[in-house]
Short mmCIF file of C-alpha atoms in Angstrom, two decimals:
data_model
loop_
_atom_site.label_atom_id
_atom_site.label_comp_id
_atom_site.label_asym_id
_atom_site.label_seq_id
_atom_site.Cartn_x
_atom_site.Cartn_y
_atom_site.Cartn_z
CA UNK A 827 0.07 0.11 0.05
CA UNK A 828 1.29 3.52 -0.93
CA UNK A 829 -0.11 6.73 0.23
CA UNK A 830 0.72 9.60 -2.43
CA UNK A 831 2.32 12.62 -1.10
CA UNK A 832 -0.08 15.69 -1.15
CA UNK A 833 1.50 18.77 -2.88
CA UNK A 834 1.94 22.00 -0.63
CA UNK A 835 -0.91 24.08 -1.73
CA UNK A 836 0.39 27.34 0.49
CA UNK A 837 1.41 30.19 -1.55
CA UNK A 838 2.70 33.37 0.03
CA UNK A 839 1.02 36.44 -1.04
CA UNK A 840 3.04 38.80 -3.08
CA UNK A 841 3.85 42.29 -1.74
CA UNK A 842 3.02 44.64 -4.48
CA UNK A 843 4.63 48.40 -4.18
CA UNK A 844 2.36 51.13 -4.81
CA UNK A 845 4.00 52.77 -8.07
CA UNK A 846 1.06 55.53 -8.19
CA UNK A 847 2.18 58.94 -6.61
CA UNK A 848 0.08 60.71 -3.93
CA UNK A 849 -2.20 63.50 -5.44
CA UNK A 850 -1.41 66.86 -4.45
CA UNK A 851 -4.43 67.98 -2.61
CA UNK A 852 -3.87 65.00 0.05
CA UNK A 853 -0.64 66.44 1.25
CA UNK A 854 -1.38 67.61 4.81
CA UNK A 855 -0.60 71.11 5.82
CA UNK A 856 0.38 71.88 9.51
CA UNK A 857 -0.58 75.54 10.90
CA UNK A 858 0.13 76.53 14.25
CA UNK A 859 -2.49 77.65 16.38
CA UNK A 860 -2.47 80.43 18.96
CA UNK A 861 -4.12 79.86 22.44
CA UNK A 862 -5.69 82.98 24.01
CA UNK A 863 -4.41 83.92 27.54
CA UNK A 864 -5.92 83.53 30.80
CA UNK A 865 -8.49 80.89 31.99
CA UNK A 866 -10.87 79.20 29.58
CA UNK A 867 -14.48 78.59 30.60
CA UNK A 868 -15.51 74.82 31.31
CA UNK A 869 -12.08 73.96 31.82
CA UNK A 870 -11.34 72.57 35.63
CA UNK A 871 -8.08 72.88 37.04
CA UNK A 872 -6.47 70.95 40.09
CA UNK A 873 -6.66 67.50 41.10
CA UNK A 874 -9.94 65.84 40.05
CA UNK A 875 -11.49 62.88 42.08
CA UNK A 876 -13.59 60.62 40.15
CA UNK A 877 -16.37 58.87 41.80
CA UNK A 878 -17.37 55.51 41.43
CA UNK A 879 -20.71 54.90 39.64
CA UNK A 880 -23.72 53.29 41.64
CA UNK A 881 -23.77 49.39 41.45
CA UNK A 882 -20.14 48.96 41.69
CA UNK A 883 -18.73 45.44 40.08
CA UNK A 884 -19.56 45.81 36.66
CA UNK A 885 -16.31 45.57 35.30
CA UNK A 886 -15.88 41.78 36.81
CA UNK A 887 -19.35 41.25 35.58
CA UNK A 888 -18.48 42.15 32.02
CA UNK A 889 -15.25 40.06 32.54
CA UNK A 890 -17.24 36.90 33.24
CA UNK A 891 -19.76 37.57 30.51
CA UNK A 892 -16.85 37.59 27.91
CA UNK A 893 -15.54 34.35 29.46
CA UNK A 894 -19.00 32.86 28.91
CA UNK A 895 -19.33 33.76 25.28
CA UNK A 896 -15.90 32.98 24.58
CA UNK A 897 -16.54 29.27 25.87
CA UNK A 898 -19.90 29.28 23.82
CA UNK A 899 -17.90 30.15 20.78
CA UNK A 900 -15.41 27.55 21.41
CA UNK A 901 -17.91 25.00 22.02
CA UNK A 902 -19.94 25.71 18.79
CA UNK A 903 -16.69 25.72 16.83
CA UNK A 904 -16.06 22.32 18.14
CA UNK A 905 -19.42 20.99 17.53
CA UNK A 906 -19.16 22.21 13.99
CA UNK A 907 -15.63 20.60 13.63
CA UNK A 908 -16.90 17.25 14.84
CA UNK A 909 -19.43 17.13 12.33
CA UNK A 910 -17.05 17.16 9.63
CA UNK A 911 -14.76 14.41 10.89
CA UNK A 912 -15.14 10.64 9.72
CA UNK A 913 -16.04 8.15 12.24
CA UNK A 914 -13.52 6.75 14.94
CA UNK A 915 -11.86 3.57 13.62
CA UNK A 916 -12.59 0.12 15.07
CA UNK A 917 -10.18 -2.24 16.50
CA UNK A 918 -10.39 -4.28 13.41
CA UNK A 919 -9.21 -1.47 11.19
CA UNK A 920 -6.02 -0.81 13.55
CA UNK A 921 -5.50 -4.91 13.16
CA UNK A 922 -5.81 -4.69 9.29
CA UNK A 923 -3.83 -1.64 9.14
CA UNK A 924 -0.96 -1.41 11.83
CA UNK A 925 0.76 2.06 12.60
CA UNK A 926 4.25 0.68 11.20
CA UNK A 927 2.35 -0.01 8.21
CA UNK A 928 0.73 3.21 7.50
CA UNK A 929 3.78 5.02 8.13
CA UNK A 930 5.58 2.72 5.78
CA UNK A 931 3.09 3.72 3.32
CA UNK A 932 3.54 7.16 3.80
CA UNK A 933 7.13 6.89 3.35
CA UNK A 934 6.64 4.83 0.06
CA UNK A 935 4.49 7.80 -1.28
CA UNK A 936 7.58 10.02 -0.56
CA UNK A 937 9.83 8.10 -2.63
CA UNK A 938 11.18 5.92 0.03
CA UNK A 939 12.16 2.10 -0.58
CA UNK A 940 12.51 -0.58 1.53
CA UNK A 941 16.28 -1.42 2.33
CA UNK A 942 17.37 2.51 1.19
CA UNK A 943 18.67 4.60 4.07
CA UNK A 944 16.70 7.95 5.09
CA UNK A 945 18.72 11.06 4.43
CA UNK A 946 20.27 13.22 1.87
CA UNK A 947 23.67 11.24 2.03
CA UNK A 948 22.61 7.75 3.30
CA UNK A 949 24.64 5.18 1.92
CA UNK A 950 22.86 2.00 3.48
CA UNK A 951 19.84 1.23 5.74
CA UNK A 952 21.03 1.83 9.20
CA UNK A 953 19.01 -0.36 11.56
CA UNK A 954 17.89 1.12 15.05
CA UNK A 955 19.48 -0.80 17.94
CA UNK A 956 18.95 -0.31 21.57
CA UNK A 957 21.04 -1.05 24.69
CA UNK A 958 20.41 -3.78 26.94
CA UNK A 959 19.83 -2.04 30.27
CA UNK A 960 22.17 -3.00 33.16
CA UNK A 961 20.25 -4.12 36.31
CA UNK A 962 20.77 -1.54 39.26
CA UNK A 963 22.24 -2.67 42.33
CA UNK A 964 24.54 -5.29 41.10
CA UNK A 965 26.84 -5.06 44.06
CA UNK A 966 28.91 -7.97 45.59
CA UNK A 967 27.17 -11.39 45.35
CA UNK A 968 24.23 -9.90 43.47
CA UNK A 969 22.64 -12.51 41.24
CA UNK A 970 23.18 -11.43 37.59
CA UNK A 971 20.18 -11.10 35.18
CA UNK A 972 18.76 -14.05 33.54
CA UNK A 973 18.04 -12.52 30.12
CA UNK A 974 20.86 -11.03 28.21
CA UNK A 975 21.84 -10.22 24.52
CA UNK A 976 22.55 -13.20 22.23
CA UNK A 977 26.21 -13.70 21.54
CA UNK A 978 27.19 -12.22 18.06
CA UNK A 979 28.03 -14.24 15.03
CA UNK A 980 31.95 -13.76 15.98
CA UNK A 981 31.11 -15.31 19.40
CA UNK A 982 31.67 -12.25 21.35
CA UNK A 983 29.02 -10.65 23.82
CA UNK A 984 26.88 -8.15 22.71
CA UNK A 985 25.60 -5.38 24.99
CA UNK A 986 22.91 -3.78 22.24
CA UNK A 987 20.37 -5.44 20.20
CA UNK A 988 18.19 -4.42 17.24
CA UNK A 989 14.59 -3.25 17.44
CA UNK A 990 12.27 -6.40 18.04
CA UNK A 991 15.12 -8.61 18.47
CA UNK A 992 14.58 -10.84 21.91
CA UNK A 993 16.92 -11.33 24.64
CA UNK A 994 18.12 -14.81 25.45
CA UNK A 995 18.93 -16.92 28.55
CA UNK A 996 22.15 -16.19 30.05
CA UNK A 997 24.53 -19.20 29.44
CA UNK A 998 25.29 -21.25 32.61
CA UNK A 999 28.76 -22.28 33.38
CA UNK A 1000 30.00 -25.59 32.71
CA UNK A 1001 30.19 -27.92 29.64
CA UNK A 1002 26.65 -28.80 28.29
CA UNK A 1003 24.87 -29.70 25.36
CA UNK A 1004 23.86 -26.83 22.80
CA UNK A 1005 26.51 -24.34 24.33
CA UNK A 1006 29.12 -22.86 22.15
CA UNK A 1007 32.77 -23.11 23.52
CA UNK A 1008 36.52 -22.83 22.47
CA UNK A 1009 38.85 -25.88 22.28
CA UNK A 1010 41.83 -24.53 24.09
CA UNK A 1011 44.13 -27.72 24.35
CA UNK A 1012 44.49 -30.62 21.87
CA UNK A 1013 44.72 -31.46 18.21
CA UNK A 1014 41.81 -29.06 17.55
CA UNK A 1015 42.84 -26.10 19.97
CA UNK A 1016 41.74 -22.57 18.68
CA UNK A 1017 38.54 -23.68 17.02
CA UNK A 1018 35.10 -23.26 18.35
CA UNK A 1019 32.06 -25.28 18.17
CA UNK A 1020 28.63 -26.59 19.76
CA UNK A 1021 28.65 -29.14 22.49
CA UNK A 1022 26.56 -32.26 21.78
CA UNK A 1023 24.49 -34.04 24.37
CA UNK A 1024 21.80 -32.86 26.78
CA UNK A 1025 21.47 -29.47 27.82
CA UNK A 1026 20.58 -30.05 31.56
CA UNK A 1027 23.67 -32.56 31.88
CA UNK A 1028 26.79 -30.69 32.98
CA UNK A 1029 29.81 -32.84 31.91
CA UNK A 1030 32.80 -33.62 34.37
CA UNK A 1031 36.72 -32.57 33.81
CA UNK A 1032 37.64 -35.66 31.98
CA UNK A 1033 34.72 -36.81 30.41
CA UNK A 1034 34.80 -36.83 26.62
CA UNK A 1035 32.27 -34.83 24.78
CA UNK A 1036 31.39 -34.36 21.28
CA UNK A 1037 31.74 -31.16 19.47
CA UNK A 1038 30.29 -30.03 16.17
CA UNK A 1039 32.69 -27.58 14.86
CA UNK A 1040 31.48 -24.06 13.86
CA UNK A 1041 33.72 -23.71 10.49
CA UNK A 1042 33.39 -27.30 8.85
CA UNK A 1043 30.49 -28.61 10.37
CA UNK A 1044 32.63 -31.85 11.31
CA UNK A 1045 32.03 -33.64 15.08
CA UNK A 1046 34.99 -34.25 16.90
CA UNK A 1047 35.79 -35.73 20.52
CA UNK A 1048 37.08 -33.63 23.09
CA UNK A 1049 37.96 -33.79 26.93
CA UNK A 1050 35.35 -31.71 28.99
CA UNK A 1051 38.69 -29.86 30.21
CA UNK A 1052 40.14 -28.77 27.16
CA UNK A 1053 36.73 -26.40 26.47
CA UNK A 1054 36.54 -22.84 27.70
CA UNK A 1055 33.57 -20.20 27.50
CA UNK A 1056 33.91 -17.88 24.61
CA UNK A 1057 35.36 -14.42 25.88
CA UNK A 1058 36.74 -16.08 29.17
CA UNK A 1059 40.55 -15.61 30.24
CA UNK A 1060 41.15 -19.14 29.55
CA UNK A 1061 40.26 -18.89 26.00
CA UNK A 1062 42.45 -15.45 25.64
CA UNK A 1063 45.49 -17.48 27.29
CA UNK A 1064 45.29 -20.30 24.74
CA UNK A 1065 44.92 -17.81 21.72
CA UNK A 1066 48.04 -16.55 22.80
CA UNK A 1067 49.98 -19.43 23.17
CA UNK A 1068 49.01 -20.85 19.62
CA UNK A 1069 49.71 -17.66 18.39
CA UNK A 1070 53.30 -17.91 19.70
CA UNK A 1071 53.68 -21.24 18.83
CA UNK A 1072 52.60 -20.51 15.01
CA UNK A 1073 55.45 -18.09 15.06
CA UNK A 1074 57.94 -20.16 16.37
CA UNK A 1075 57.17 -23.15 14.08
CA UNK A 1076 55.59 -21.37 10.84
CA UNK A 1077 52.20 -21.52 9.91
CA UNK A 1078 52.64 -25.11 7.89
CA UNK A 1079 54.54 -26.41 10.93
CA UNK A 1080 55.82 -30.33 10.92
CA UNK A 1081 59.15 -31.84 11.00
CA UNK A 1082 61.58 -32.55 8.23
CA UNK A 1083 60.07 -36.02 7.53
CA UNK A 1084 56.54 -34.64 6.45
CA UNK A 1085 57.91 -31.79 4.75
CA UNK A 1086 59.19 -34.13 2.38
CA UNK A 1087 57.19 -34.33 -1.19
CA UNK A 1088 54.59 -37.48 -0.47
CA UNK A 1089 51.78 -36.33 -2.56
CA UNK A 1090 50.47 -38.95 -5.57
CA UNK A 1091 47.60 -39.47 -7.56
CA UNK A 1092 44.66 -41.95 -6.48
CA UNK A 1093 45.24 -41.46 -2.60
CA UNK A 1094 42.77 -40.05 0.31
CA UNK A 1095 43.68 -37.46 2.01
CA UNK A 1096 42.43 -35.07 5.02
CA UNK A 1097 42.46 -31.43 5.42
CA UNK A 1098 44.44 -30.68 8.60
CA UNK A 1099 44.92 -26.76 8.18
CA UNK A 1100 42.35 -24.86 10.34
CA UNK A 1101 42.91 -21.93 8.35
CA UNK A 1102 42.80 -22.73 4.80
CA UNK A 1103 39.87 -21.21 3.18
CA UNK A 1104 38.57 -19.96 6.62
CA UNK A 1105 38.60 -23.50 8.35
CA UNK A 1106 35.46 -24.47 6.07
CA UNK A 1107 37.42 -27.60 4.74
CA UNK A 1108 38.84 -28.60 8.31
CA UNK A 1109 38.98 -32.25 8.76
CA UNK A 1110 37.30 -32.84 5.28
CA UNK A 1111 38.18 -35.79 3.06
CA UNK A 1112 38.93 -35.75 -0.54
CA UNK A 1113 40.73 -37.56 -3.32
CA UNK A 1114 43.92 -36.57 -5.10
CA UNK A 1115 43.29 -36.40 -8.87
CA UNK A 1116 46.28 -34.20 -10.11
CA UNK A 1117 49.60 -33.22 -8.58
CA UNK A 1118 50.42 -29.94 -10.38
CA UNK A 1119 53.74 -29.73 -8.13
CA UNK A 1120 55.76 -31.62 -5.66
CA UNK A 1121 53.85 -30.41 -2.71
CA UNK A 1122 50.91 -28.87 -4.49
CA UNK A 1123 47.66 -30.82 -5.82
CA UNK A 1124 44.08 -30.62 -6.49
CA UNK A 1125 41.79 -32.40 -4.99
CA UNK A 1126 37.82 -33.52 -4.69
CA UNK A 1127 35.97 -33.38 -1.57
CA UNK A 1128 34.12 -36.77 -0.76
CA UNK A 1129 31.11 -35.09 0.81
CA UNK A 1130 30.15 -32.28 -1.86
CA UNK A 1131 32.23 -33.53 -4.75
CA UNK A 1132 33.53 -30.06 -5.43
CA UNK A 1133 37.03 -29.64 -6.85
CA UNK A 1134 39.60 -27.63 -4.78
CA UNK A 1135 42.61 -26.55 -6.58
CA UNK A 1136 46.12 -25.84 -5.32
CA UNK A 1137 46.06 -27.25 -2.15
CA UNK A 1138 49.57 -27.28 -0.44
CA UNK A 1139 50.90 -30.62 0.81
CA UNK A 1140 51.34 -28.83 4.42
CA UNK A 1141 47.55 -28.31 4.57
CA UNK A 1142 46.90 -32.01 4.38
CA UNK A 1143 47.72 -35.37 5.69
CA UNK A 1144 47.10 -39.09 4.59
CA UNK A 1145 43.81 -40.78 5.40
CA UNK A 1146 43.89 -44.48 6.51
CA UNK A 1147 41.06 -46.83 5.85
CA UNK A 1148 39.58 -49.50 7.97
CA UNK A 1149 41.53 -52.89 8.42
CA UNK A 1150 40.85 -54.90 5.19
CA UNK A 1151 41.17 -51.68 2.83
CA UNK A 1152 43.71 -50.88 0.38
CA UNK A 1153 46.68 -48.63 1.13
CA UNK A 1154 49.71 -47.56 -0.80
CA UNK A 1155 53.21 -46.56 0.62
CA UNK A 1156 54.05 -42.73 0.23
CA UNK A 1157 57.34 -42.65 2.03
CA UNK A 1158 60.04 -44.82 2.91
CA UNK A 1159 61.89 -47.59 1.31
CA UNK A 1160 58.81 -49.18 -0.04
CA UNK A 1161 57.34 -46.18 -1.40
CA UNK A 1162 54.75 -46.84 -4.37
CA UNK A 1163 54.01 -50.34 -3.19
CA UNK A 1164 50.46 -50.91 -2.87
CA UNK A 1165 48.92 -53.59 0.01
CA UNK A 1166 46.29 -54.59 2.25
CA UNK A 1167 45.84 -53.02 5.79
CA UNK A 1168 45.59 -55.78 8.16
CA UNK A 1169 45.62 -54.06 11.52
CA UNK A 1170 46.56 -50.51 12.99
CA UNK A 1171 48.07 -49.18 16.15
CA UNK A 1172 46.80 -45.94 16.69
CA UNK A 1173 48.97 -45.47 20.04
CA UNK A 1174 52.28 -46.70 18.51
CA UNK A 1175 51.48 -45.03 15.10
CA UNK A 1176 51.90 -47.99 13.30
CA UNK A 1177 50.24 -50.55 10.87
CA UNK A 1178 50.78 -54.15 9.66
CA UNK A 1179 50.32 -54.26 5.84
CA UNK A 1180 50.45 -57.42 3.41
CA UNK A 1181 51.86 -56.46 0.12
CA UNK A 1182 49.82 -57.59 -2.95
CA UNK A 1183 53.09 -58.54 -5.18
CA UNK A 1184 54.99 -60.48 -2.66
CA UNK A 1185 52.32 -61.17 -0.01
CA UNK A 1186 54.93 -60.33 2.52
CA UNK A 1187 54.11 -58.77 5.97
CA UNK A 1188 55.32 -55.33 6.77
CA UNK A 1189 54.96 -52.63 9.65
CA UNK A 1190 54.87 -49.48 8.47
CA UNK A 1191 54.31 -45.74 10.16
CA UNK A 1192 51.28 -44.40 9.61
CA UNK A 1193 52.44 -41.36 8.12
CA UNK A 1194 54.04 -43.44 5.43
CA UNK A 1195 50.58 -44.94 4.52
CA UNK A 1196 47.66 -43.67 2.55
CA UNK A 1197 44.05 -45.05 1.41
CA UNK A 1198 44.61 -46.20 -2.00
CA UNK A 1199 41.65 -45.13 -4.31
CA UNK A 1200 42.93 -46.37 -7.87
CA UNK A 1201 42.23 -49.54 -9.74
CA UNK A 1202 46.02 -51.05 -9.96
CA UNK A 1203 49.25 -50.43 -9.09
#
C-alpha cells in the first residue's frame, strides 16, 4: 500500500509596491494654533477625584460575560468541527492497518524504498538498536540477570540488540549440550564448536564430549577440561599460546620427514589446516586427482564433490582406511608399493600391511601410508 504525497498548496502573498504617487491635494499642511491668554470657561483645574458609579462591580461582571461568550463560541466551533470528522476507527481497522504499516505507506509515497537509507547522504539502511539495560544494585554477591543479548556471529558478548530482537537466557557455567565453546588444548585447539548432548547435564572434567565444529561442521571428540567459555580468560590465554607457537614453527609446521614431498594421485587425504579457506574444509576428506607440483595438488571432496585446486601439502595428511582396505606406501623404502591393511595401532602410530606383489608382511608408520583409491598399481 502506498499513500501518495500531498502537494504543498500554500502560496505566500506577493507584496505589491504602490507605484502611484499621492495627489497634491492629499498633502497635509500643518498650521500653528494660537491659544488665548487667561482661563478658559468650562475647564477645571487642579486634582480631580473620580467617583464610582452606583452598583459597583460592573467591570468584573463584564469579564465573566466575556469568558462565557468565548466558551460558548469555542463549544460551537468544536461541534461544527466534529460534524465533518469521519467515524472513529474500530479495533479491526487497526489490526488490518497497523501503525508501522501506515507509516511505511507514507514513506513509500514520499519516494522511500525498503532497504534504502533515509537522508540526503545515506548510503545504506542503518538499523535502529537499543542498549540492554544493566540492572541496578549489582553489588558484591548479587545475582546477574537471567536474560541477556544473544552472542554475536563472532562469538563475542553483545550489549545492544536490534529493535524487536528478543533476549536470550544467560549461559550457565560448565560444559553442556547446545553451548558454543572454544577448544583450548589438543589437536583442535583454537577452534569453536557446539557441544553435543543434553542441555540439562553438565559434563565433568575428564569426560569426553562431542563437539560440532563451527567452521566445517565436522564432529570431533574433546575432553571437557579442554573446553573454555567464549570470551573467558582461559580462551584468551590459549589463543596467545597458539599464536606464539605458530610464529615459532611457522604456519605449516611439521618435522623434516613430513616436509618431504609425498603427494601422488589416487590417494585419499584429509584437510588438517585450521586456516585454509577460513577453516571451512577442516577435517574434510578428499581424493587427490592431480599433482601439479611436488607439494601442490588438486583434490575432490568426498562429501560435496567440489573441486579444490592448488592445495598445499602442508594443509593435508594421509587418510588411513579401516582394516581390510587398500593402502599405498607414500614414504620410505617401499614407496609406491600397494598392499592390504591388516591392523593398525593408533597409540604406536604403526600398521601391519600385506603387500600385494610379494604377499610379505610389513610394519610401517601411519605417516607413510595412505588409502589407495585407484584400480591398479
